[in-house]
Amino acid sequence: MLQQYFYWKRKAEGFLSGSKYWAWPVTIVALLARFAFFAYPSGDYTQFLQPWFEELKAAGGLAAIGLPVGDYMVTYLYILALLTYLPLPGIVSIKIVSCVGDLVLAIYGMRAAKLLTNSESTARAAYTALLFLPTVLLNSGAWGQCDSLYTAALLACFYYSLRQCPKKSMLAFGAALAFKLQAIFLAPFLFYLWLQGRVKFRHFFLVPAVYLLAILPAFLAGRPLADLLTIYFRQTGTYTQLSMGAPNPYAWLGSLHVSWLTALGVALGAAAALATVYLLCKKSTAPSPLLLIKAAYLFALMLPFLLPRMHERYFYPADVFSVLYFYSADTPQKRVIPLITVFCSFFSSCRFLFGWAWVSPALLSLPLLCALVFLCRDTLAAAP
């Protein structure tokens, strides 16, 4: 079956490289696939996004950005406020924004794949794969979530790190962090780049600068500065269960509320990330592009797997980076790792989205653990 998969993959790449207008049919079909889910109201939309949208609309759209609406970062609330002026149903306009994020994500993924493989057809195949990646398609089309926005910025951060443009890379990371706290999953990767001399310490100040710039409109509109600076701190206390549906070891503990286990899990995740950075620095002094994609993918997969209180969609960045790893892998066997990642993430997402109660996040954590172990070994082996 794996041989048949790669046969059809080569066929698809041949089609993609045969026309300069290849992007149009791919993009149109991808958008139509998302439109098919537009009428579906996910739990997140009905419980959070729709009430926030209606509250902003009732309060005057942009005139309401100074109000404490919802618990998302204000950057996304600005977008919701702008959407209230469109003559479209809220669910449609919200999902359109996420679809735009998908396109930006796919474009940066294509550019990064071109740098990694030096192949135009592979870059186009990566663009296609990212648009049709199940978790990406469902996140915007059915879920209505905005994970594509911050992950697109993370991909831009990675792309500019390949090009050794540290300022642009840190600005992109700052933009990602200005949308979602989960952008922090790539922080160990940037720490590694700093230790390797590819990023200067002064460049890190661009991250809080972007954050401050993002909260400025809400501050000028009347929202207290202390409230704006502590949005993410409050978010971390919203859910206290060790497991929030993510396919990681905490899924075996159900919905327990144990504070000391939470602290232990955070310490474990931080220690594992720092240990990985140390080993990478010890083994390599000049990271290759191939090592960089492996490291970025590893951290994006490792942290949501080891940290407690993770939701299923927190593996979204890992799914996206897995595509770049897939197309840059030097052996077919290594391509099984991203397939496992996407498989586990897809089924855990469907469990939340469509009520697939028969899906067990605990059982899914086992193949994901295997993928993480093999990815870790492959990453460390790539460091000469």
PDB file of N, CA and C in Angstrom, residues 297-371:
ATOM      1  N   TYR A 297       9.949  20.595  13.703  1.00  0.00           N
ATOM      2  CA  TYR A 297       8.896  19.577  13.788  1.00  0.00           C
ATOM      3  C   TYR A 297       8.945  18.866  15.137  1.00  0.00           C
ATOM      4  N   LEU A 298      10.152  18.563  15.608  1.00  0.00           N
ATOM      5  CA  LEU A 298      10.308  17.860  16.882  1.00  0.00           C
ATOM      6  C   LEU A 298       9.739  18.663  18.036  1.00  0.00           C
ATOM      7  N   PHE A 299      10.070  19.944  18.117  1.00  0.00           N
ATOM      8  CA  PHE A 299       9.574  20.761  19.225  1.00  0.00           C
ATOM      9  C   PHE A 299       8.062  20.978  19.125  1.00  0.00           C
ATOM     10  N   ALA A 300       7.551  21.123  17.900  1.00  0.00           N
ATOM     11  CA  ALA A 300       6.111  21.308  17.715  1.00  0.00           C
ATOM     12  C   ALA A 300       5.327  20.072  18.120  1.00  0.00           C
ATOM     13  N   LEU A 301       5.973  18.901  18.047  1.00  0.00           N
ATOM     14  CA  LEU A 301       5.320  17.655  18.439  1.00  0.00           C
ATOM     15  C   LEU A 301       5.583  17.327  19.907  1.00  0.00           C
ATOM     16  N   MET A 302       6.788  17.589  20.367  1.00  0.00           N
ATOM     17  CA  MET A 302       7.187  17.215  21.719  1.00  0.00           C
ATOM     18  C   MET A 302       6.403  17.954  22.799  1.00  0.00           C
ATOM     19  N   LEU A 303       6.262  19.260  22.670  1.00  0.00           N
ATOM     20  CA  LEU A 303       5.683  20.047  23.758  1.00  0.00           C
ATOM     21  C   LEU A 303       4.197  19.767  23.993  1.00  0.00           C
ATOM     22  N   PRO A 304       3.343  19.736  22.959  1.00  0.00           N
ATOM     23  CA  PRO A 304       1.947  19.375  23.252  1.00  0.00           C
ATOM     24  C   PRO A 304       1.780  17.936  23.705  1.00  0.00           C
ATOM     25  N   PHE A 305       2.784  17.093  23.410  1.00  0.00           N
ATOM     26  CA  PHE A 305       2.711  15.709  23.865  1.00  0.00           C
ATOM     27  C   PHE A 305       3.087  15.593  25.341  1.00  0.00           C
ATOM     28  N   LEU A 306       4.029  16.393  25.799  1.00  0.00           N
ATOM     29  CA  LEU A 306       4.522  16.283  27.174  1.00  0.00           C
ATOM     30  C   LEU A 306       3.817  17.205  28.162  1.00  0.00           C
ATOM     31  N   LEU A 307       3.225  18.275  27.669  1.00  0.00           N
ATOM     32  CA  LEU A 307       2.604  19.249  28.570  1.00  0.00           C
ATOM     33  C   LEU A 307       1.167  18.845  28.917  1.00  0.00           C
ATOM     34  N   PRO A 308       0.725  19.158  30.131  1.00  0.00           N
ATOM     35  CA  PRO A 308      -0.672  18.879  30.522  1.00  0.00           C
ATOM     36  C   PRO A 308      -1.615  19.971  30.020  1.00  0.00           C
ATOM     37  N   ARG A 309      -2.915  19.731  30.169  1.00  0.00           N
ATOM     38  CA  ARG A 309      -3.974  20.687  29.816  1.00  0.00           C
ATOM     39  C   ARG A 309      -3.977  21.036  28.322  1.00  0.00           C
ATOM     40  N   MET A 310      -3.550  20.110  27.500  1.00  0.00           N
ATOM     41  CA  MET A 310      -3.491  20.351  26.061  1.00  0.00           C
ATOM     42  C   MET A 310      -4.795  19.941  25.383  1.00  0.00           C
ATOM     43  N   HIS A 311      -5.248  20.775  24.454  1.00  0.00           N
ATOM     44  CA  HIS A 311      -6.393  20.435  23.607  1.00  0.00           C
ATOM     45  C   HIS A 311      -5.908  19.667  22.381  1.00  0.00           C
ATOM     46  N   GLU A 312      -6.820  18.984  21.712  1.00  0.00           N
ATOM     47  CA  GLU A 312      -6.448  18.181  20.549  1.00  0.00           C
ATOM     48  C   GLU A 312      -5.880  19.024  19.413  1.00  0.00           C
ATOM     49  N   ARG A 313      -6.376  20.242  19.235  1.00  0.00           N
ATOM     50  CA  ARG A 313      -5.903  21.050  18.115  1.00  0.00           C
ATOM     51  C   ARG A 313      -4.559  21.720  18.380  1.00  0.00           C
ATOM     52  N   TYR A 314      -3.972  21.496  19.550  1.00  0.00           N
ATOM     53  CA  TYR A 314      -2.644  22.051  19.815  1.00  0.00           C
ATOM     54  C   TYR A 314      -1.556  21.316  19.038  1.00  0.00           C
ATOM     55  N   PHE A 315      -1.925  20.194  18.400  1.00  0.00           N
ATOM     56  CA  PHE A 315      -0.981  19.498  17.537  1.00  0.00           C
ATOM     57  C   PHE A 315      -1.023  20.040  16.110  1.00  0.00           C
ATOM     58  N   TYR A 316      -1.808  21.059  15.888  1.00  0.00           N
ATOM     59  CA  TYR A 316      -1.945  21.664  14.560  1.00  0.00           C
ATOM     60  C   TYR A 316      -0.593  22.098  13.976  1.00  0.00           C
ATOM     61  N   PRO A 317       0.259  22.847  14.719  1.00  0.00           N
ATOM     62  CA  PRO A 317       1.564  23.207  14.143  1.00  0.00           C
ATOM     63  C   PRO A 317       2.418  21.989  13.805  1.00  0.00           C
ATOM     64  N   ALA A 318       2.365  20.946  14.645  1.00  0.00           N
ATOM     65  CA  ALA A 318       3.123  19.728  14.357  1.00  0.00           C
ATOM     66  C   ALA A 318       2.643  19.100  13.053  1.00  0.00           C
ATOM     67  N   ASP A 319       1.335  19.086  12.824  1.00  0.00           N
ATOM     68  CA  ASP A 319       0.800  18.548  11.574  1.00  0.00           C
ATOM     69  C   ASP A 319       1.366  19.302  10.369  1.00  0.00           C
ATOM     70  N   VAL A 320       1.415  20.617  10.499  1.00  0.00           N
ATOM     71  CA  VAL A 320       1.886  21.448   9.390  1.00  0.00           C
ATOM     72  C   VAL A 320       3.377  21.227   9.131  1.00  0.00           C
ATOM     73  N   PHE A 321       4.184  21.238  10.181  1.00  0.00           N
ATOM     74  CA  PHE A 321       5.623  21.011  10.006  1.00  0.00           C
ATOM     75  C   PHE A 321       5.906  19.584   9.533  1.00  0.00           C
ATOM     76  N   SER A 322       4.999  18.668   9.845  1.00  0.00           N
ATOM     77  CA  SER A 322       5.208  17.289   9.403  1.00  0.00           C
ATOM     78  C   SER A 322       5.190  17.177   7.882  1.00  0.00           C
ATOM     79  N   VAL A 323       4.448  18.063   7.220  1.00  0.00           N
ATOM     80  CA  VAL A 323       4.404  18.040   5.756  1.00  0.00           C
ATOM     81  C   VAL A 323       5.775  18.383   5.179  1.00  0.00           C
ATOM     82  N   LEU A 324       6.429  19.405   5.743  1.00  0.00           N
ATOM     83  CA  LEU A 324       7.759  19.784   5.274  1.00  0.00           C
ATOM     84  C   LEU A 324       8.769  18.678   5.565  1.00  0.00           C
ATOM     85  N   TYR A 325       8.618  18.047   6.722  1.00  0.00           N
ATOM     86  CA  TYR A 325       9.497  16.923   7.055  1.00  0.00           C
ATOM     87  C   TYR A 325       9.276  15.775   6.069  1.00  0.00           C
ATOM     88  N   PHE A 326       8.020  15.527   5.732  1.00  0.00           N
ATOM     89  CA  PHE A 326       7.672  14.436   4.814  1.00  0.00           C
ATOM     90  C   PHE A 326       8.389  14.602   3.479  1.00  0.00           C
ATOM     91  N   TYR A 327       8.335  15.813   2.927  1.00  0.00           N
ATOM     92  CA  TYR A 327       8.903  16.031   1.595  1.00  0.00           C
ATOM     93  C   TYR A 327      10.417  16.191   1.606  1.00  0.00           C
ATOM     94  N   SER A 328      11.000  16.418   2.786  1.00  0.00           N
ATOM     95  CA  SER A 328      12.459  16.534   2.855  1.00  0.00           C
ATOM     96  C   SER A 328      13.115  15.269   3.399  1.00  0.00           C
ATOM     97  N   ALA A 329      12.307  14.273   3.802  1.00  0.00           N
ATOM     98  CA  ALA A 329      12.857  13.027   4.343  1.00  0.00           C
ATOM     99  C   ALA A 329      13.663  12.309   3.271  1.00  0.00           C
ATOM    100  N   ASP A 330      14.787  11.710   3.679  1.00  0.00           N
ATOM    101  CA  ASP A 330      15.678  11.073   2.717  1.00  0.00           C
ATOM    102  C   ASP A 330      15.391   9.589   2.512  1.00  0.00           C
ATOM    103  N   THR A 331      14.486   9.012   3.309  1.00  0.00           N
ATOM    104  CA  THR A 331      14.097   7.607   3.111  1.00  0.00           C
ATOM    105  C   THR A 331      12.584   7.477   3.249  1.00  0.00           C
ATOM    106  N   PRO A 332      11.969   6.547   2.542  1.00  0.00           N
ATOM    107  CA  PRO A 332      10.510   6.355   2.659  1.00  0.00           C
ATOM    108  C   PRO A 332      10.074   5.972   4.064  1.00  0.00           C
ATOM    109  N   GLN A 333      10.930   5.252   4.799  1.00  0.00           N
ATOM    110  CA  GLN A 333      10.557   4.814   6.146  1.00  0.00           C
ATOM    111  C   GLN A 333      10.326   6.001   7.075  1.00  0.00           C
ATOM    112  N   LYS A 334      11.115   7.046   6.901  1.00  0.00           N
ATOM    113  CA  LYS A 334      10.975   8.211   7.778  1.00  0.00           C
ATOM    114  C   LYS A 334       9.660   8.946   7.534  1.00  0.00           C
ATOM    115  N   ARG A 335       9.093   8.771   6.353  1.00  0.00           N
ATOM    116  CA  ARG A 335       7.842   9.458   6.028  1.00  0.00           C
ATOM    117  C   ARG A 335       6.652   8.877   6.787  1.00  0.00           C
ATOM    118  N   VAL A 336       6.858   7.755   7.430  1.00  0.00           N
ATOM    119  CA  VAL A 336       5.791   7.182   8.252  1.00  0.00           C
ATOM    120  C   VAL A 336       5.544   8.056   9.484  1.00  0.00           C
ATOM    121  N   ILE A 337       6.575   8.730   9.986  1.00  0.00           N
ATOM    122  CA  ILE A 337       6.445   9.551  11.198  1.00  0.00           C
ATOM    123  C   ILE A 337       5.392  10.651  11.024  1.00  0.00           C
ATOM    124  N   PRO A 338       5.465  11.470   9.965  1.00  0.00           N
ATOM    125  CA  PRO A 338       4.405  12.478   9.794  1.00  0.00           C
ATOM    126  C   PRO A 338       3.031  11.880   9.521  1.00  0.00           C
ATOM    127  N   LEU A 339       2.982  10.713   8.872  1.00  0.00           N
ATOM    128  CA  LEU A 339       1.689  10.073   8.642  1.00  0.00           C
ATOM    129  C   LEU A 339       1.026   9.689   9.963  1.00  0.00           C
ATOM    130  N   ILE A 340       1.821   9.220  10.918  1.00  0.00           N
ATOM    131  CA  ILE A 340       1.294   8.886  12.248  1.00  0.00           C
ATOM    132  C   ILE A 340       0.805  10.145  12.949  1.00  0.00           C
ATOM    133  N   THR A 341       1.591  11.210  12.851  1.00  0.00           N
ATOM    134  CA  THR A 341       1.218  12.474  13.493  1.00  0.00           C
ATOM    135  C   THR A 341      -0.132  12.963  12.990  1.00  0.00           C
ATOM    136  N   VAL A 342      -0.278  13.006  11.682  1.00  0.00           N
ATOM    137  CA  VAL A 342      -1.520  13.514  11.080  1.00  0.00           C
ATOM    138  C   VAL A 342      -2.684  12.584  11.396  1.00  0.00           C
ATOM    139  N   PHE A 343      -2.445  11.279  11.370  1.00  0.00           N
ATOM    140  CA  PHE A 343      -3.493  10.299  11.671  1.00  0.00           C
ATOM    141  C   PHE A 343      -4.045  10.513  13.082  1.00  0.00           C
ATOM    142  N   CYS A 344      -3.162  10.609  14.067  1.00  0.00           N
ATOM    143  CA  CYS A 344      -3.599  10.767  15.461  1.00  0.00           C
ATOM    144  C   CYS A 344      -4.282  12.110  15.682  1.00  0.00           C
ATOM    145  N   SER A 345      -3.736  13.148  15.084  1.00  0.00           N
ATOM    146  CA  SER A 345      -4.327  14.477  15.233  1.00  0.00           C
ATOM    147  C   SER A 345      -5.705  14.545  14.585  1.00  0.00           C
ATOM    148  N   PHE A 346      -5.830  13.926  13.417  1.00  0.00           N
ATOM    149  CA  PHE A 346      -7.114  13.935  12.705  1.00  0.00           C
ATOM    150  C   PHE A 346      -8.210  13.254  13.516  1.00  0.00           C
ATOM    151  N   PHE A 347      -7.936  12.062  14.035  1.00  0.00           N
ATOM    152  CA  PHE A 347      -8.964  11.329  14.758  1.00  0.00           C
ATOM    153  C   PHE A 347      -9.315  11.981  16.092  1.00  0.00           C
ATOM    154  N   SER A 348      -8.332  12.565  16.765  1.00  0.00           N
ATOM    155  CA  SER A 348      -8.653  13.257  18.013  1.00  0.00           C
ATOM    156  C   SER A 348      -9.462  14.521  17.738  1.00  0.00           C
ATOM    157  N   SER A 349      -9.207  15.181  16.598  1.00  0.00           N
ATOM    158  CA  SER A 349     -10.000  16.357  16.224  1.00  0.00           C
ATOM    159  C   SER A 349     -11.433  15.967  15.894  1.00  0.00           C
ATOM    160  N   CYS A 350     -11.601  14.864  15.168  1.00  0.00           N
ATOM    161  CA  CYS A 350     -12.946  14.400  14.822  1.00  0.00           C
ATOM    162  C   CYS A 350     -13.720  13.972  16.064  1.00  0.00           C
ATOM    163  N   ARG A 351     -13.014  13.508  17.061  1.00  0.00           N
ATOM    164  CA  ARG A 351     -13.680  13.142  18.320  1.00  0.00           C
ATOM    165  C   ARG A 351     -14.370  14.356  18.925  1.00  0.00           C
ATOM    166  N   PHE A 352     -13.689  15.507  18.881  1.00  0.00           N
ATOM    167  CA  PHE A 352     -14.290  16.727  19.415  1.00  0.00           C
ATOM    168  C   PHE A 352     -15.321  17.305  18.453  1.00  0.00           C
ATOM    169  N   LEU A 353     -14.980  17.362  17.170  1.00  0.00           N
ATOM    170  CA  LEU A 353     -15.841  18.027  16.197  1.00  0.00           C
ATOM    171  C   LEU A 353     -17.150  17.291  15.956  1.00  0.00           C
ATOM    172  N   PHE A 354     -17.063  15.980  15.763  1.00  0.00           N
ATOM    173  CA  PHE A 354     -18.223  15.214  15.322  1.00  0.00           C
ATOM    174  C   PHE A 354     -18.703  14.192  16.345  1.00  0.00           C
ATOM    175  N   GLY A 355     -18.135  14.239  17.550  1.00  0.00           N
ATOM    176  CA  GLY A 355     -18.594  13.345  18.605  1.00  0.00           C
ATOM    177  C   GLY A 355     -18.233  11.900  18.411  1.00  0.00           C
ATOM    178  N   TRP A 356     -17.068  11.629  17.825  1.00  0.00           N
ATOM    179  CA  TRP A 356     -16.632  10.252  17.645  1.00  0.00           C
ATOM    180  C   TRP A 356     -16.164   9.691  18.991  1.00  0.00           C
ATOM    181  N   ALA A 357     -17.105   9.301  19.802  1.00  0.00           N
ATOM    182  CA  ALA A 357     -16.774   8.860  21.162  1.00  0.00           C
ATOM    183  C   ALA A 357     -15.937   7.591  21.177  1.00  0.00           C
ATOM    184  N   TRP A 358     -15.974   6.819  20.084  1.00  0.00           N
ATOM    185  CA  TRP A 358     -15.208   5.574  20.033  1.00  0.00           C
ATOM    186  C   TRP A 358     -13.707   5.819  19.882  1.00  0.00           C
ATOM    187  N   VAL A 359     -13.324   7.054  19.545  1.00  0.00           N
ATOM    188  CA  VAL A 359     -11.904   7.386  19.425  1.00  0.00           C
ATOM    189  C   VAL A 359     -11.325   7.612  20.814  1.00  0.00           C
ATOM    190  N   SER A 360     -10.232   6.938  21.111  1.00  0.00           N
ATOM    191  CA  SER A 360      -9.594   7.060  22.423  1.00  0.00           C
ATOM    192  C   SER A 360      -8.301   7.866  22.316  1.00  0.00           C
ATOM    193  N   PRO A 361      -8.275   9.071  22.879  1.00  0.00           N
ATOM    194  CA  PRO A 361      -7.020   9.850  22.884  1.00  0.00           C
ATOM    195  C   PRO A 361      -5.892   9.107  23.594  1.00  0.00           C
ATOM    196  N   ALA A 362      -6.249   8.319  24.604  1.00  0.00           N
ATOM    197  CA  ALA A 362      -5.221   7.572  25.327  1.00  0.00           C
ATOM    198  C   ALA A 362      -4.534   6.570  24.407  1.00  0.00           C
ATOM    199  N   LEU A 363      -5.329   5.820  23.631  1.00  0.00           N
ATOM    200  CA  LEU A 363      -4.742   4.852  22.712  1.00  0.00           C
ATOM    201  C   LEU A 363      -3.963   5.539  21.591  1.00  0.00           C
ATOM    202  N   LEU A 364      -4.458   6.691  21.142  1.00  0.00           N
ATOM    203  CA  LEU A 364      -3.757   7.419  20.087  1.00  0.00           C
ATOM    204  C   LEU A 364      -2.413   7.939  20.568  1.00  0.00           C
ATOM    205  N   SER A 365      -2.271   8.101  21.879  1.00  0.00           N
ATOM    206  CA  SER A 365      -0.997   8.598  22.400  1.00  0.00           C
ATOM    207  C   SER A 365       0.130   7.586  22.215  1.00  0.00           C
ATOM    208  N   LEU A 366      -0.202   6.305  22.052  1.00  0.00           N
ATOM    209  CA  LEU A 366       0.828   5.273  21.919  1.00  0.00           C
ATOM    210  C   LEU A 366       1.561   5.353  20.576  1.00  0.00           C
ATOM    211  N   PRO A 367       0.841   5.357  19.436  1.00  0.00           N
ATOM    212  CA  PRO A 367       1.577   5.542  18.171  1.00  0.00           C
ATOM    213  C   PRO A 367       2.247   6.912  18.088  1.00  0.00           C
ATOM    214  N   LEU A 368       1.632   7.914  18.720  1.00  0.00           N
ATOM    215  CA  LEU A 368       2.244   9.241  18.694  1.00  0.00           C
ATOM    216  C   LEU A 368       3.548   9.255  19.491  1.00  0.00           C
ATOM    217  N   LEU A 369       3.597   8.491  20.566  1.00  0.00           N
ATOM    218  CA  LEU A 369       4.828   8.361  21.335  1.00  0.00           C
ATOM    219  C   LEU A 369       5.913   7.708  20.483  1.00  0.00           C
ATOM    220  N   CYS A 370       5.548   6.676  19.745  1.00  0.00           N
ATOM    221  CA  CYS A 370       6.512   6.020  18.854  1.00  0.00           C
ATOM    222  C   CYS A 370       7.041   7.008  17.816  1.00  0.00           C
ATOM    223  N   ALA A 371       6.130   7.807  17.250  1.00  0.00           N
ATOM    224  CA  ALA A 371       6.546   8.800  16.254  1.00  0.00           C
ATOM    225  C   ALA A 371       7.500   9.815  16.877  1.00  0.00           C
TER     226      ALA A 371
END
